[in-house]
C-alpha cells in the first residue's frame, strides 16, 4: 500500500500527487518510471517519476485523467492508498555535460521533461526550455521549468498564452540562434515527430521519451515494442528514451490507439484519447 | 499380471459448454474413481515411475495410501518431495515422465499418476486438512529468492523447512510467476495456486511483491545487505518474436502479453476489470507448445469465431502435452501443420488483417533432434485474421544479468549454473529454472529448485 501524502490539481484533469514509495524513492534516477495500480481491478499503467525525496521516502507523479485507471487514481484523496507501485523501471537518462541543451515538453509530457531537464542542469549544462499545449489551461509546471532553465519559452496552439504556435516554432528560433548540443522532447506523438523532423534538418541529436501501452514494465510481455532504427525494441527495458530520428512514430501512434475503441465504448468519457497519455 | 480394469478417465466439462467459460475443464476423480485407479498400481519394488519424476515423488508409497483410503496422508507423502502437488497433478507432462516409465503401461495404459496426485492434494485442501510440516530450528541464515514461480517457491519452501529465513522478491503484484500470469484458469485455477503459495508462506517464507530485482535492488545489494545467499529463479522472461514484416501491427501479441492480460489482469472479465483484450474474430496462434494451446483455448473462450494454430512442423513434433492438444481439438481449434508465417499485413489503422504464410516440409534433424522445417518454394498463401498470438518461446529476461557484474551467462543470455548444485559464477548466488535452461516445464524448474536448495543449505551451514 502506498499512501497519498498530497494531491494538487495543476490543470484541467491533471494532478500532482506525492505518495509513499520508499524503495522507489531510494533508487530512482531522472528518466525512470513506475508501473502502478490503484486497486485490484485496475490496469497496470506506467507513469514517469516527476520527483522524489529519498529522505522522506516519497515520489511525485503527475497524472492526467485519460482512462478508467487514471481516473481512479485522480479520485483518491490525501491519506488514501494506491495498491501497487513497482519500480524504478526503465533506464535512467544518460546525463553528461554537453553545453546547450534544449528541453521540449508538450502538454503533460512536461512532467517527463522536467526531471531530465533538472538532471542536465545539475550536471552543469545550459538548459533552454520550451513548454507547449493546445491552450493556456493545459500549460503545466511553468514555475518549476522556469527555475531550472536559462530561458523558458511557452507556446499555445490558440495563442491564449505565450506565443501562438507550436513548440517547433520556438525550437527553430533557439536552434538558429544557439549551437544546441542535444534536444530532448517529450509529449504527444505528433509533437515529438514534428520536433524530430525539424531537428533532423539541423542535424541536432534528439532524444525522445516514449510512453507506449505497457503491461508488466519489466521486459516480459512485449506490449511496449517500438521500431527504432528498423529494429524492434522494448520501451520498458531498452528505453524509455530513444534517438528520435530513428523512431517509427507512425507505428507508435497506431499502437497507442490499439484499444481506444474498446475503452471508449466502456468509459464513455469525453475526449478519451490514449495519445494524450504520453 | 493382467490388470483388472482400464485406466479411469477423469470426468470433465463438455467441449460445447467449456468453451463458454473459464472454469477448469476436468472435474477430478471421485473417491471411487481414485480407489479404482490406485488399485491398478503394482507397487513395484524398483519403481521406474519415480525415476521419471524430476523431484522423485515417492509414487508407489502415496498410491498405497490411496488404496487404503488415506487420502490426506497420501498428499502429505507427496509433499515430502514436492510442495506443489495440486499444481503438478494438473500441469506436469506425466506422459513424458512418471507415466512413461510405468510398468503397467507396457501392457495397457499406465497408472494415472497425475490424476491421483491431483485427487489427493485437492482432497487434503478441500477437507481443510492441510498439515504444515515441522520447521527445523532457526539457523539465523537469510536467503533472498528472486522470482516466485515454481523454481523460487520450491527453493523457498525447502530452505524454510530447514530453518532458514527466506524472502521471495516478485516483480509482479501477485506471486506465482508463470502459474498466475501464464497458465489459464481453465487449466490451473488461481485459487489452487493461491493455496499452494499460502502453504509456502505458512512454512515461514516472506513474499515481497512489486520488487523488480535488478532495478529496486541488485543481486549485489541483496548480498551486501541482510542476505547470506541469493537464488535467481526469474524465469524465461522476454518473448521471442519472428522478426518478420508487420510484426508490430496492432493485434499481434506475444503469448506472454495475451496470457498476462487474460490471466493475471483478468481481461476476460473486462469491463469489470480495466485491462482490455480483443475478443471475437478469427485468431491465429503461432507455435505448437503448451503456451500456444493455452493461447488458442483462451481466444476461444474470449469469443473467437474461429481459432487456428499455425505450426511449422508436423503433429508428431508438437511439444504440447497430449491432453492439451486433445482438449484443443475437442474444442474445435483448427490445426494447420507445416506452415509458417512470413509476413503480417495491416489495414490503414495499423491493425493486422492478414497473414502471409509459406508451406514447410521436414528435413534433416536439427540440434534439438527434431526434424528441421524447410520452406517449400513458391508455396505462399494468405489467411484472413483479426488477431495473432505468437507463442514460439522466450528468451531470458536481461534485467538481472545486466545489473550483476561477474555473473556468467551463455550466448543466449541464460545464467550458467551447475546442474548438481545450481551454483553460479558468484559465490553465494544460485540459479535455476527457465532462466538457466530456457523455457521448460513447471516440474523441471521445481527439480532445479530442489537441487539448489540442497546446495544452498550446505553452503549456509558451512558443509563441503
XYZ file of C-alpha atoms in Angstrom:
742
model
C 0.000 0.000 0.000
C 1.249 3.437 -0.908
C -0.279 6.362 0.944
C -1.027 9.597 -0.854
C 0.697 12.373 1.076
C -0.585 15.247 -1.024
C -2.585 15.845 -4.150
C -2.928 19.043 -6.105
C -4.821 19.820 -9.283
C -2.412 21.641 -11.599
C -4.557 21.884 -14.742
C -7.813 20.535 -16.118
C -7.722 16.766 -15.457
C -4.058 16.885 -14.433
C -2.951 16.163 -10.861
C 0.334 16.274 -8.990
C 0.471 13.526 -6.407
C 3.090 12.837 -3.739
C 2.975 9.307 -2.433
C 4.885 6.985 -0.159
C 7.166 4.627 -2.073
C 10.419 4.420 -0.106
C 12.080 1.676 -2.176
C 11.493 3.583 -5.416
C 12.467 6.917 -3.869
C 15.790 5.489 -2.696
C 16.859 4.198 -6.099
C 15.196 6.438 -8.640
C 17.104 8.492 -11.220
C 15.895 11.015 -13.807
C 14.108 9.424 -16.750
C 12.777 6.403 -14.860
C 9.175 5.433 -14.305
C 6.922 3.322 -12.116
C 4.160 0.897 -13.002
C 1.228 1.254 -10.673
C -2.241 0.017 -9.919
C -4.639 1.943 -7.700
C -6.839 -1.051 -6.905
C -7.379 -4.721 -7.583
C -9.435 -4.339 -10.762
C -7.135 -1.695 -12.327
C -4.784 -1.918 -15.272
C -1.061 -1.710 -14.674
C -0.030 1.685 -16.025
C 3.384 3.297 -16.440
C 3.914 6.822 -15.094
C 7.078 8.883 -15.029
C 8.551 9.762 -11.680
C 8.430 13.551 -11.652
C 10.451 13.953 -8.486
C 11.452 12.029 -5.406
C 12.589 12.552 -1.838
C 14.698 9.660 -0.603
C 14.768 11.080 2.922
C 11.006 11.161 3.220
C 10.567 8.022 1.140
C 8.205 9.703 -1.283
C 7.873 10.092 -5.046
C 5.885 12.631 -7.026
C 3.869 11.650 -10.074
C 1.812 13.721 -12.485
C -1.381 12.057 -13.628
C -3.635 13.093 -16.478
C -7.077 11.537 -16.493
C -7.391 9.664 -19.789
C -8.961 6.334 -18.881
C -10.545 4.374 -16.091
C -7.355 3.683 -14.147
C -6.020 7.256 -14.250
C -9.487 8.466 -13.280
C -9.417 6.159 -10.267
C -6.018 7.494 -9.219
C -7.245 11.059 -9.578
C -10.319 10.278 -7.488
C -8.226 9.245 -4.471
C -7.686 11.794 -1.756
C -4.827 12.568 0.619
C -4.391 9.768 3.139
C -5.831 7.167 0.767
C -3.710 4.430 -0.791
C -2.590 3.128 -4.140
C -2.413 -0.656 -4.124
C 0.848 -1.285 -6.033
C 3.862 0.720 -7.116
C 6.690 -1.153 -8.861
C 9.948 0.485 -9.809
C 12.007 2.371 -10.559
C 11.797 0.960 -14.090
C 13.458 1.790 -17.380
C 16.948 3.169 -17.931
C 17.899 6.469 -16.341
C 18.669 9.344 -18.704
C 22.261 9.408 -19.819
C 23.329 12.784 -18.447
C 26.648 14.420 -19.250
C 27.994 17.916 -19.744
C 27.329 18.905 -23.314
C 26.773 22.641 -23.276
C 23.455 23.902 -24.571
C 20.536 21.549 -24.169
C 17.003 22.296 -25.326
C 14.219 20.512 -23.478
C 10.757 20.468 -25.027
C 7.649 19.439 -23.097
C 4.271 19.109 -24.753
C 1.184 19.001 -22.539
C 1.538 16.500 -19.722
C 4.833 15.410 -21.341
C 6.330 18.384 -19.493
C 6.159 16.218 -16.379
C 8.587 13.823 -18.048
C 10.776 16.583 -19.489
C 11.221 18.333 -16.143
C 13.280 15.730 -14.224
C 15.524 15.235 -17.244
C 16.000 18.972 -17.680
C 16.804 19.238 -13.990
C 19.384 16.451 -14.225
C 21.060 18.157 -17.197
C 21.073 21.448 -15.318
C 22.643 19.816 -12.242
C 25.342 18.354 -14.498
C 26.309 21.901 -15.470
C 24.576 22.268 -18.803
C 22.808 25.381 -20.001
C 19.210 24.242 -20.338
C 16.744 26.095 -22.519
C 13.151 25.074 -22.137
C 10.030 25.125 -24.244
C 6.626 24.099 -22.991
C 3.607 23.986 -25.203
C -0.019 22.965 -25.096
C -3.230 23.462 -27.022
C -4.406 26.206 -24.719
C -3.414 28.168 -21.610
C -5.255 25.908 -19.140
C -3.161 22.924 -20.189
C 0.205 24.547 -19.581
C 1.725 22.880 -16.515
C 4.845 23.212 -14.395
C 5.772 26.652 -15.681
C 7.358 27.735 -12.386
C 9.302 24.513 -11.965
C 10.635 24.640 -15.522
C 11.407 28.297 -15.189
C 13.537 27.650 -12.113
C 15.921 25.274 -13.873
C 16.156 26.770 -17.361
C 18.129 29.752 -18.516
C 15.275 30.686 -20.809
C 11.740 29.292 -20.943
C 9.519 29.683 -23.983
C 5.818 28.977 -23.877
C 3.628 28.292 -26.886
C -0.102 27.608 -27.205
C -1.870 26.464 -30.346
C -4.618 29.033 -29.849
C -2.401 31.878 -28.668
C -4.180 32.098 -25.290
C -0.822 32.172 -23.503
C 2.777 32.714 -24.566
C 3.494 32.625 -28.223
C 0.786 31.482 -30.637
C 2.044 28.451 -32.483
C 3.791 25.168 -31.888
C 6.795 24.178 -29.811
C 8.656 23.648 -33.071
C 8.378 27.356 -33.896
C 10.134 28.261 -30.657
C 12.657 25.442 -31.063
C 13.552 26.604 -34.555
C 14.411 30.047 -33.187
C 16.572 28.574 -30.413
C 18.478 26.317 -32.777
C 19.071 29.131 -35.242
C 20.393 31.431 -32.505
C 22.428 28.927 -30.452
C 24.618 25.918 -31.037
C 22.400 23.252 -29.422
C 24.193 20.028 -28.494
C 21.111 17.978 -27.836
C 17.338 18.264 -27.785
C 15.076 16.262 -25.527
C 11.422 16.178 -26.494
C 8.522 14.628 -24.611
C 4.877 15.000 -25.488
C 2.167 13.625 -27.746
C 3.492 11.525 -30.630
C 2.723 14.101 -33.370
C 4.640 16.720 -31.398
C 7.700 14.509 -30.906
C 7.595 13.599 -34.579
C 7.403 17.272 -35.602
C 10.332 18.130 -33.324
C 12.400 15.296 -34.784
C 11.555 16.316 -38.348
C 12.787 19.819 -37.545
C 15.980 18.857 -35.701
C 16.888 16.394 -38.421
C 17.174 19.336 -40.805
C 19.666 20.958 -38.440
C 21.366 17.665 -37.636
C 20.834 18.084 -33.877
C 20.740 14.901 -31.838
C 17.262 14.488 -30.379
C 16.173 12.137 -27.642
C 12.521 11.353 -27.028
C 10.956 9.589 -24.047
C 8.266 7.184 -25.181
C 5.210 6.030 -23.311
C 3.567 3.248 -25.301
C 0.984 0.851 -23.908
C 2.729 -1.311 -21.362
C 1.639 -4.190 -19.158
C 4.356 -5.581 -16.908
C 7.068 -2.980 -17.465
C 9.936 -5.457 -16.942
C 10.534 -6.841 -20.431
C 8.229 -9.795 -20.045
C 5.236 -9.072 -22.276
C 6.438 -7.115 -25.309
C 3.372 -4.834 -25.398
C 5.575 -1.731 -25.416
C 7.534 -2.653 -28.515
C 8.556 0.106 -30.820
C 10.595 0.128 -34.012
C 13.854 2.050 -33.630
C 16.335 2.129 -36.498
C 14.390 -0.687 -38.120
C 14.678 -2.954 -35.089
C 12.041 -3.949 -32.550
C 12.917 -2.630 -29.103
C 11.046 -2.915 -25.814
C 10.489 0.538 -24.326
C 10.448 -0.764 -20.750
C 13.920 -2.347 -20.770
C 15.611 -0.732 -23.783
C 14.126 2.747 -23.183
C 12.131 4.761 -22.379
C 14.485 7.211 -24.152
C 15.469 6.641 -27.770
C 17.094 8.589 -30.566
C 14.060 10.330 -32.019
C 15.474 10.350 -35.522
C 15.293 6.557 -35.543
C 11.835 6.042 -34.012
C 8.923 4.882 -36.178
C 6.378 7.378 -34.822
C 3.583 6.311 -37.192
C 3.697 2.791 -35.850
C 3.839 4.037 -32.258
C 0.844 6.261 -32.851
C -1.191 3.368 -34.261
C -0.203 1.052 -31.434
C -1.254 3.686 -28.867
C -4.721 3.739 -30.390
C -4.997 -0.047 -30.369
C -7.527 -0.165 -27.555
C -9.200 3.215 -27.873
C -12.403 1.821 -29.385
C -12.797 -0.776 -26.669
C -12.101 1.731 -23.917
C -14.265 4.495 -25.308
C -17.106 2.062 -25.534
C -16.989 1.380 -21.820
C -15.692 4.612 -20.419
C -17.979 6.895 -22.406
C -15.544 9.614 -21.478
C -15.403 12.783 -23.498
C -12.201 13.168 -25.423
C -10.719 9.954 -24.098
C -7.656 9.816 -26.245
C -4.881 7.452 -25.377
C -2.486 9.539 -27.317
C -2.702 12.194 -24.635
C -1.425 9.617 -22.208
C 2.134 10.480 -23.203
C -0.195 -59.848 -14.231
C -3.330 -58.754 -16.028
C -4.821 -55.524 -14.746
C -8.381 -55.726 -13.530
C -9.743 -52.763 -15.364
C -8.888 -49.915 -17.678
C -7.393 -46.613 -16.668
C -10.100 -44.470 -15.081
C -10.984 -41.376 -17.056
C -11.439 -38.091 -15.257
C -14.917 -36.644 -15.800
C -14.750 -33.247 -17.484
C -16.854 -30.374 -18.816
C -18.329 -30.977 -22.255
C -16.470 -29.126 -25.018
C -19.610 -27.263 -26.105
C -20.061 -25.928 -22.556
C -16.494 -25.275 -21.523
C -15.618 -23.032 -24.458
C -18.084 -20.542 -22.962
C -16.406 -20.329 -19.578
C -13.010 -20.142 -17.888
C -13.772 -22.887 -15.362
C -11.432 -25.831 -15.036
C -12.025 -28.478 -17.724
C -11.562 -31.771 -15.797
C -13.580 -32.178 -12.598
C -11.051 -34.522 -11.000
C -11.549 -38.036 -9.706
C -14.262 -39.014 -7.276
C -13.145 -41.136 -4.319
C -14.435 -44.204 -6.129
C -12.533 -43.460 -9.314
C -9.382 -42.760 -7.319
C -9.661 -46.065 -5.468
C -10.232 -47.899 -8.747
C -7.288 -46.248 -10.398
C -4.973 -46.747 -7.436
C -5.796 -50.454 -7.434
C -4.109 -50.720 -10.830
C -0.704 -49.846 -9.341
C 1.560 -52.873 -8.870
C 3.672 -51.149 -6.193
C 6.826 -52.246 -7.971
C 9.783 -52.983 -5.715
C 12.002 -50.965 -8.019
C 9.590 -48.298 -9.149
C 10.534 -46.924 -12.556
C 7.958 -44.121 -12.295
C 9.950 -42.414 -9.522
C 12.972 -42.266 -11.845
C 10.871 -40.394 -14.363
C 9.958 -37.677 -11.856
C 12.333 -34.688 -11.677
C 11.663 -34.339 -7.944
C 11.426 -38.083 -7.173
C 7.963 -38.159 -5.639
C 7.573 -41.494 -3.761
C 4.855 -42.585 -6.157
C 4.105 -46.204 -5.103
C 4.091 -45.119 -1.442
C 1.478 -42.435 -1.973
C -0.635 -44.675 -4.195
C -0.568 -47.359 -1.499
C -2.083 -44.829 0.917
C -4.756 -44.034 -1.670
C -5.612 -47.736 -1.854
C -6.136 -47.655 1.912
C -8.414 -44.635 1.626
C -5.848 -42.483 3.452
C -6.116 -39.614 1.006
C -4.783 -36.758 3.152
C -1.878 -38.942 4.251
C -1.175 -39.671 0.594
C -0.987 -35.950 -0.118
C 1.446 -35.468 2.748
C 3.566 -38.311 1.433
C 3.882 -36.464 -1.899
C 4.712 -33.242 -0.121
C 7.795 -34.853 1.371
C 9.228 -34.436 -2.133
C 7.029 -31.859 -3.820
C 5.482 -28.801 -2.152
C 3.103 -28.075 -5.065
C 1.229 -31.314 -5.813
C -2.107 -29.742 -6.767
C -0.251 -27.795 -9.443
C 1.920 -30.666 -10.654
C -1.054 -33.003 -10.765
C -2.546 -30.599 -13.287
C 0.281 -29.283 -15.414
C 3.079 -31.863 -15.421
C 3.651 -33.686 -18.717
C 3.200 -37.046 -16.981
C 3.130 -38.920 -20.269
C 6.789 -37.988 -20.755
C 7.833 -38.521 -17.163
C 6.479 -40.853 -14.462
C 3.714 -42.432 -16.544
C 6.029 -43.057 -19.460
C 8.049 -45.493 -17.341
C 5.089 -47.188 -15.584
C 5.290 -50.978 -15.963
C 1.533 -51.333 -16.478
C 1.940 -49.022 -19.427
C 3.813 -51.728 -21.279
C 0.687 -53.900 -21.318
C -2.092 -51.365 -21.246
C -2.394 -47.696 -20.301
C -0.110 -46.558 -17.445
C -1.463 -45.775 -13.996
C -2.903 -42.231 -13.998
C -0.318 -40.937 -11.530
C -1.030 -37.285 -12.316
C -4.764 -37.665 -11.806
C -4.165 -39.395 -8.463
C -1.714 -36.717 -7.363
C -4.302 -34.104 -8.221
C -7.043 -36.007 -6.397
C -5.214 -36.398 -3.099
C -3.931 -32.836 -2.959
C -7.392 -31.490 -3.776
C -8.839 -33.784 -1.108
C -6.391 -32.544 1.506
C -7.122 -28.920 0.656
C -10.887 -29.222 0.314
C -11.185 -31.059 3.621
C -9.143 -28.218 5.159
C -6.805 -30.857 6.364
C -3.516 -29.363 5.174
C -0.748 -30.256 7.568
C 2.165 -27.882 7.888
C 5.380 -29.820 8.423
C 7.564 -29.023 11.407
C 10.165 -26.452 10.528
C 13.687 -27.067 11.832
C 15.174 -24.811 14.451
C 16.126 -21.364 13.162
C 19.621 -21.210 11.725
C 19.797 -17.426 11.671
C 20.696 -17.518 7.978
C 18.805 -15.427 5.448
C 18.172 -16.240 1.806
C 16.758 -13.999 -0.924
C 14.847 -15.727 -3.703
C 14.301 -13.782 -6.921
C 11.045 -14.769 -8.588
C 8.047 -16.568 -7.126
C 7.442 -19.102 -9.876
C 7.815 -22.863 -9.484
C 11.613 -22.763 -9.007
C 11.533 -19.930 -6.473
C 8.643 -21.377 -4.467
C 10.380 -24.745 -4.276
C 13.709 -23.314 -3.127
C 11.923 -21.145 -0.594
C 9.819 -23.983 0.797
C 12.750 -26.371 1.097
C 15.033 -23.828 2.778
C 12.319 -22.669 5.145
C 11.789 -26.269 6.289
C 15.491 -26.396 7.118
C 15.171 -23.381 9.401
C 16.467 -20.593 7.156
C 14.741 -17.252 6.894
C 13.600 -16.829 3.286
C 12.299 -13.749 1.461
C 10.947 -14.061 -2.088
C 11.089 -10.961 -4.305
C 8.455 -10.907 -7.041
C 8.378 -8.271 -9.803
C 4.635 -8.509 -10.438
C 1.905 -7.668 -7.962
C 0.919 -11.293 -7.414
C 3.167 -14.223 -6.537
C 3.246 -17.392 -8.633
C 5.125 -16.346 -11.767
C 4.040 -18.326 -14.807
C 1.467 -20.123 -12.666
C -0.518 -16.888 -12.373
C 0.323 -14.888 -15.487
C 0.805 -17.750 -17.937
C -1.357 -20.773 -17.255
C -5.071 -20.065 -17.695
C -7.762 -20.588 -15.105
C -9.344 -23.442 -17.093
C -6.149 -25.455 -16.753
C -4.946 -24.279 -13.360
C -7.464 -22.424 -11.162
C -5.828 -19.466 -9.438
C -7.366 -20.351 -6.080
C -5.282 -23.517 -6.159
C -2.117 -21.549 -6.870
C -3.036 -19.225 -4.018
C -3.477 -22.057 -1.580
C -0.161 -23.651 -2.597
C 1.549 -20.284 -2.112
C -0.197 -19.961 1.196
C 1.327 -23.285 2.190
C 4.809 -21.973 1.386
C 4.043 -18.833 3.416
C 2.948 -20.953 6.335
C 6.392 -22.508 6.306
C 7.563 -19.014 7.247
C 8.520 -17.664 3.814
C 8.059 -13.929 3.330
C 6.954 -12.691 -0.108
C 7.580 -9.106 -1.271
C 5.656 -8.215 -4.444
C 6.344 -5.323 -6.867
C 10.055 -5.822 -6.229
C 11.977 -5.789 -9.500
C 15.428 -7.168 -8.704
C 17.975 -5.503 -10.942
C 16.079 -2.228 -10.514
C 14.751 -1.738 -6.994
C 17.756 -3.653 -5.650
C 20.597 -5.521 -7.336
C 21.806 -9.019 -6.504
C 24.998 -7.499 -5.079
C 22.969 -5.227 -2.827
C 20.992 -8.202 -1.527
C 24.249 -9.998 -0.673
C 25.861 -6.931 0.862
C 22.695 -6.365 2.860
C 20.974 -8.859 5.083
C 21.127 -11.971 2.892
C 23.660 -14.785 3.119
C 22.693 -16.321 -0.232
C 20.604 -15.466 -3.286
C 18.680 -17.805 -5.581
C 17.722 -16.460 -9.011
C 14.610 -18.063 -10.441
C 13.459 -15.208 -12.615
C 12.101 -17.379 -15.410
C 12.217 -17.101 -19.176
C 11.101 -13.531 -19.282
C 11.406 -11.976 -22.735
C 9.033 -13.036 -25.517
C 10.518 -14.197 -28.809
C 9.217 -12.673 -32.000
C 9.670 -13.911 -35.540
C 11.350 -10.778 -36.922
C 9.125 -10.684 -39.968
C 7.424 -7.655 -41.529
C 4.298 -6.332 -39.853
C 5.008 -7.962 -36.522
C 4.321 -4.733 -34.644
C 0.873 -4.317 -36.179
C -1.909 -3.665 -33.684
C -3.454 -7.015 -32.820
C -0.203 -9.003 -32.972
C 0.536 -10.183 -29.444
C 3.226 -12.177 -27.755
C 1.673 -15.075 -25.877
C 3.122 -13.537 -22.710
C 1.148 -10.339 -23.241
C -2.030 -12.086 -24.337
C -1.994 -14.506 -21.410
C -0.899 -11.872 -18.882
C -3.795 -9.661 -19.901
C -6.244 -12.516 -19.591
C -4.874 -14.442 -16.597
C -3.092 -12.003 -14.330
C -5.070 -8.888 -15.231
C -8.388 -10.736 -15.693
C -9.109 -9.083 -19.044
C -11.649 -11.833 -19.663
C -13.713 -10.035 -17.037
C -13.441 -6.635 -18.823
C -15.027 -4.154 -18.143
C -15.396 -5.307 -14.541
C -11.580 -5.397 -14.647
C -9.991 -2.486 -16.520
C -7.479 -4.317 -18.714
C -8.809 -4.778 -22.261
C -8.152 -7.656 -24.684
C -9.533 -8.195 -28.196
C -12.481 -10.539 -28.402
C -14.142 -12.390 -31.246
C -12.987 -12.565 -34.848
C -10.522 -15.039 -36.280
C -7.488 -15.656 -34.118
C -4.272 -17.255 -35.318
C -1.809 -18.697 -32.809
C 1.724 -19.353 -34.000
C 3.524 -22.225 -32.231
C 2.934 -25.772 -31.021
C 3.709 -25.858 -27.302
C 1.552 -25.685 -24.199
C 1.631 -21.899 -24.337
C 0.227 -21.994 -27.866
C -2.557 -24.326 -26.710
C -3.292 -22.069 -23.738
C -3.461 -19.021 -26.002
C -5.697 -20.732 -28.556
C -8.120 -22.013 -25.961
C -8.162 -18.615 -24.233
C -9.030 -16.946 -27.552
C -11.924 -19.337 -27.991
C -13.262 -18.555 -24.541
C -12.934 -14.846 -25.268
C -15.450 -15.385 -28.063
C -13.359 -16.004 -31.186
C -15.382 -17.211 -34.164
C -12.522 -19.407 -35.209
C -9.072 -20.175 -33.811
C -6.316 -21.597 -35.949
C -2.958 -22.869 -34.764
C -0.101 -22.494 -37.222
C 2.788 -24.850 -36.535
C 5.844 -25.181 -38.708
C 6.454 -28.863 -38.037
C 4.018 -31.773 -38.075
C 1.752 -33.028 -35.358
C 4.309 -35.569 -34.109
C 6.810 -32.847 -33.227
C 4.348 -30.689 -31.303
C 5.815 -30.114 -27.842
C 2.448 -29.527 -26.099
C 1.060 -32.070 -23.630
C -1.151 -34.685 -25.292
C -4.054 -33.724 -23.015
C -3.878 -30.089 -24.098
C -3.761 -30.904 -27.806
C -6.642 -33.287 -27.308
C -8.667 -30.725 -25.370
C -7.960 -28.081 -28.005
C -9.103 -30.401 -30.798
C -12.278 -31.285 -28.943
C -12.987 -27.595 -28.550
C -12.831 -27.075 -32.298
C -9.450 -25.396 -32.688
C -8.090 -25.901 -36.210
C -4.523 -27.092 -36.602
C -2.504 -26.184 -39.648
C 0.720 -28.140 -39.700
C 3.853 -27.491 -41.740
C 3.124 -23.811 -42.259
C 4.976 -20.728 -41.089
C 4.049 -17.025 -41.244
C 6.352 -14.871 -43.338
C 4.531 -11.538 -43.167
C 1.700 -9.798 -41.297
C -0.409 -7.387 -43.304
C -2.145 -4.422 -41.618
C -5.018 -2.154 -42.606
C -4.708 1.648 -42.730
C -5.090 1.898 -38.927
C -2.137 -0.405 -38.454
C -4.449 -3.238 -37.391
C -3.456 -6.718 -38.549
C -5.839 -8.257 -41.115
C -3.982 -10.993 -42.922
C -1.062 -13.371 -42.514
C 1.042 -14.466 -45.403
C 2.314 -17.989 -44.800
C 4.592 -20.430 -46.526
C 4.312 -24.226 -46.566
C 7.068 -26.254 -44.971
C 8.430 -29.766 -45.235
C 10.575 -31.686 -42.771
C 14.269 -32.047 -43.471
C 17.195 -33.470 -41.516
C 17.079 -33.393 -37.693
C 18.423 -30.202 -36.067
C 20.218 -29.661 -32.725
C 17.020 -30.426 -30.832
C 16.825 -33.819 -32.536
C 13.594 -32.860 -34.229
C 13.319 -32.735 -37.997
C 14.141 -29.274 -39.243
C 11.314 -27.473 -41.019
C 12.315 -26.299 -44.508
C 10.435 -23.825 -46.719
C 8.771 -25.103 -49.855
C 9.484 -22.551 -52.571
C 6.545 -20.781 -54.196
C 4.028 -22.203 -51.751
C 2.936 -18.876 -50.246
C -0.702 -18.405 -49.325
C -2.557 -15.984 -47.105
C -5.102 -16.253 -44.314
C -7.520 -13.512 -43.191
C -7.351 -12.983 -39.435
C -8.198 -10.388 -36.775
C -5.736 -11.219 -34.017
C -2.400 -13.049 -33.900
C -0.714 -14.555 -30.858
C 2.933 -15.506 -31.200
C 3.803 -18.416 -28.931
C 7.237 -19.510 -30.108
C 9.066 -19.340 -26.803
C 11.010 -16.890 -24.699
C 14.492 -15.501 -24.344
C 15.889 -14.865 -20.883
C 14.959 -11.505 -19.419
C 18.201 -9.473 -19.251
C 17.453 -7.314 -16.175
C 19.446 -9.322 -13.652
C 22.320 -10.340 -15.911
C 22.833 -6.704 -16.964
C 22.964 -5.467 -13.387
C 25.039 -8.280 -11.873
C 28.712 -7.937 -12.839
C 30.566 -11.232 -12.746
C 27.502 -13.373 -13.338
C 28.339 -15.715 -16.200
C 25.772 -16.251 -18.919
C 25.789 -18.334 -22.104
C 25.497 -16.975 -25.634
C 21.706 -16.888 -25.380
C 21.870 -14.880 -22.155
C 20.830 -17.726 -19.855
C 22.592 -17.820 -16.491
C 25.150 -20.609 -16.259
C 24.720 -22.733 -13.150
C 25.903 -26.170 -12.068
C 23.458 -28.988 -12.795
C 24.168 -30.681 -9.474
C 24.140 -27.538 -7.348
C 22.615 -24.554 -9.120
C 25.843 -22.666 -8.276
C 26.609 -19.666 -10.469
C 29.935 -17.939 -11.061
C 29.361 -15.765 -7.978
C 29.812 -17.252 -4.530
C 26.533 -17.431 -2.654
C 24.470 -16.889 -5.788
C 22.475 -19.805 -7.183
C 20.105 -20.035 -10.146
C 17.620 -22.483 -11.575
C 14.530 -22.911 -13.701
C 13.874 -21.286 -17.064
C 16.443 -18.516 -16.536
C 19.072 -21.288 -16.707
C 17.531 -23.833 -19.082
C 15.297 -21.697 -21.297
C 11.580 -22.478 -21.482
C 10.873 -25.821 -19.812
C 8.236 -27.300 -17.546
C 6.974 -26.453 -14.072
C 8.303 -29.686 -12.626
C 11.751 -29.270 -14.190
C 12.010 -25.824 -12.620
C 10.966 -27.355 -9.309
C 13.590 -30.067 -9.733
C 16.261 -27.393 -10.224
C 14.922 -25.529 -7.201
C 15.200 -28.606 -5.059
C 18.786 -29.242 -6.098
C 19.730 -25.617 -5.453
C 18.039 -25.696 -2.049
C 20.235 -28.635 -1.059
C 23.373 -26.841 -2.208
C 22.378 -23.541 -0.577
C 21.738 -25.330 2.711
C 25.205 -26.879 2.626
C 26.740 -23.508 1.765
C 24.929 -21.772 4.610
C 25.872 -24.438 7.132
C 29.492 -24.400 6.000
C 29.366 -28.025 4.820
C 31.522 -29.181 1.986
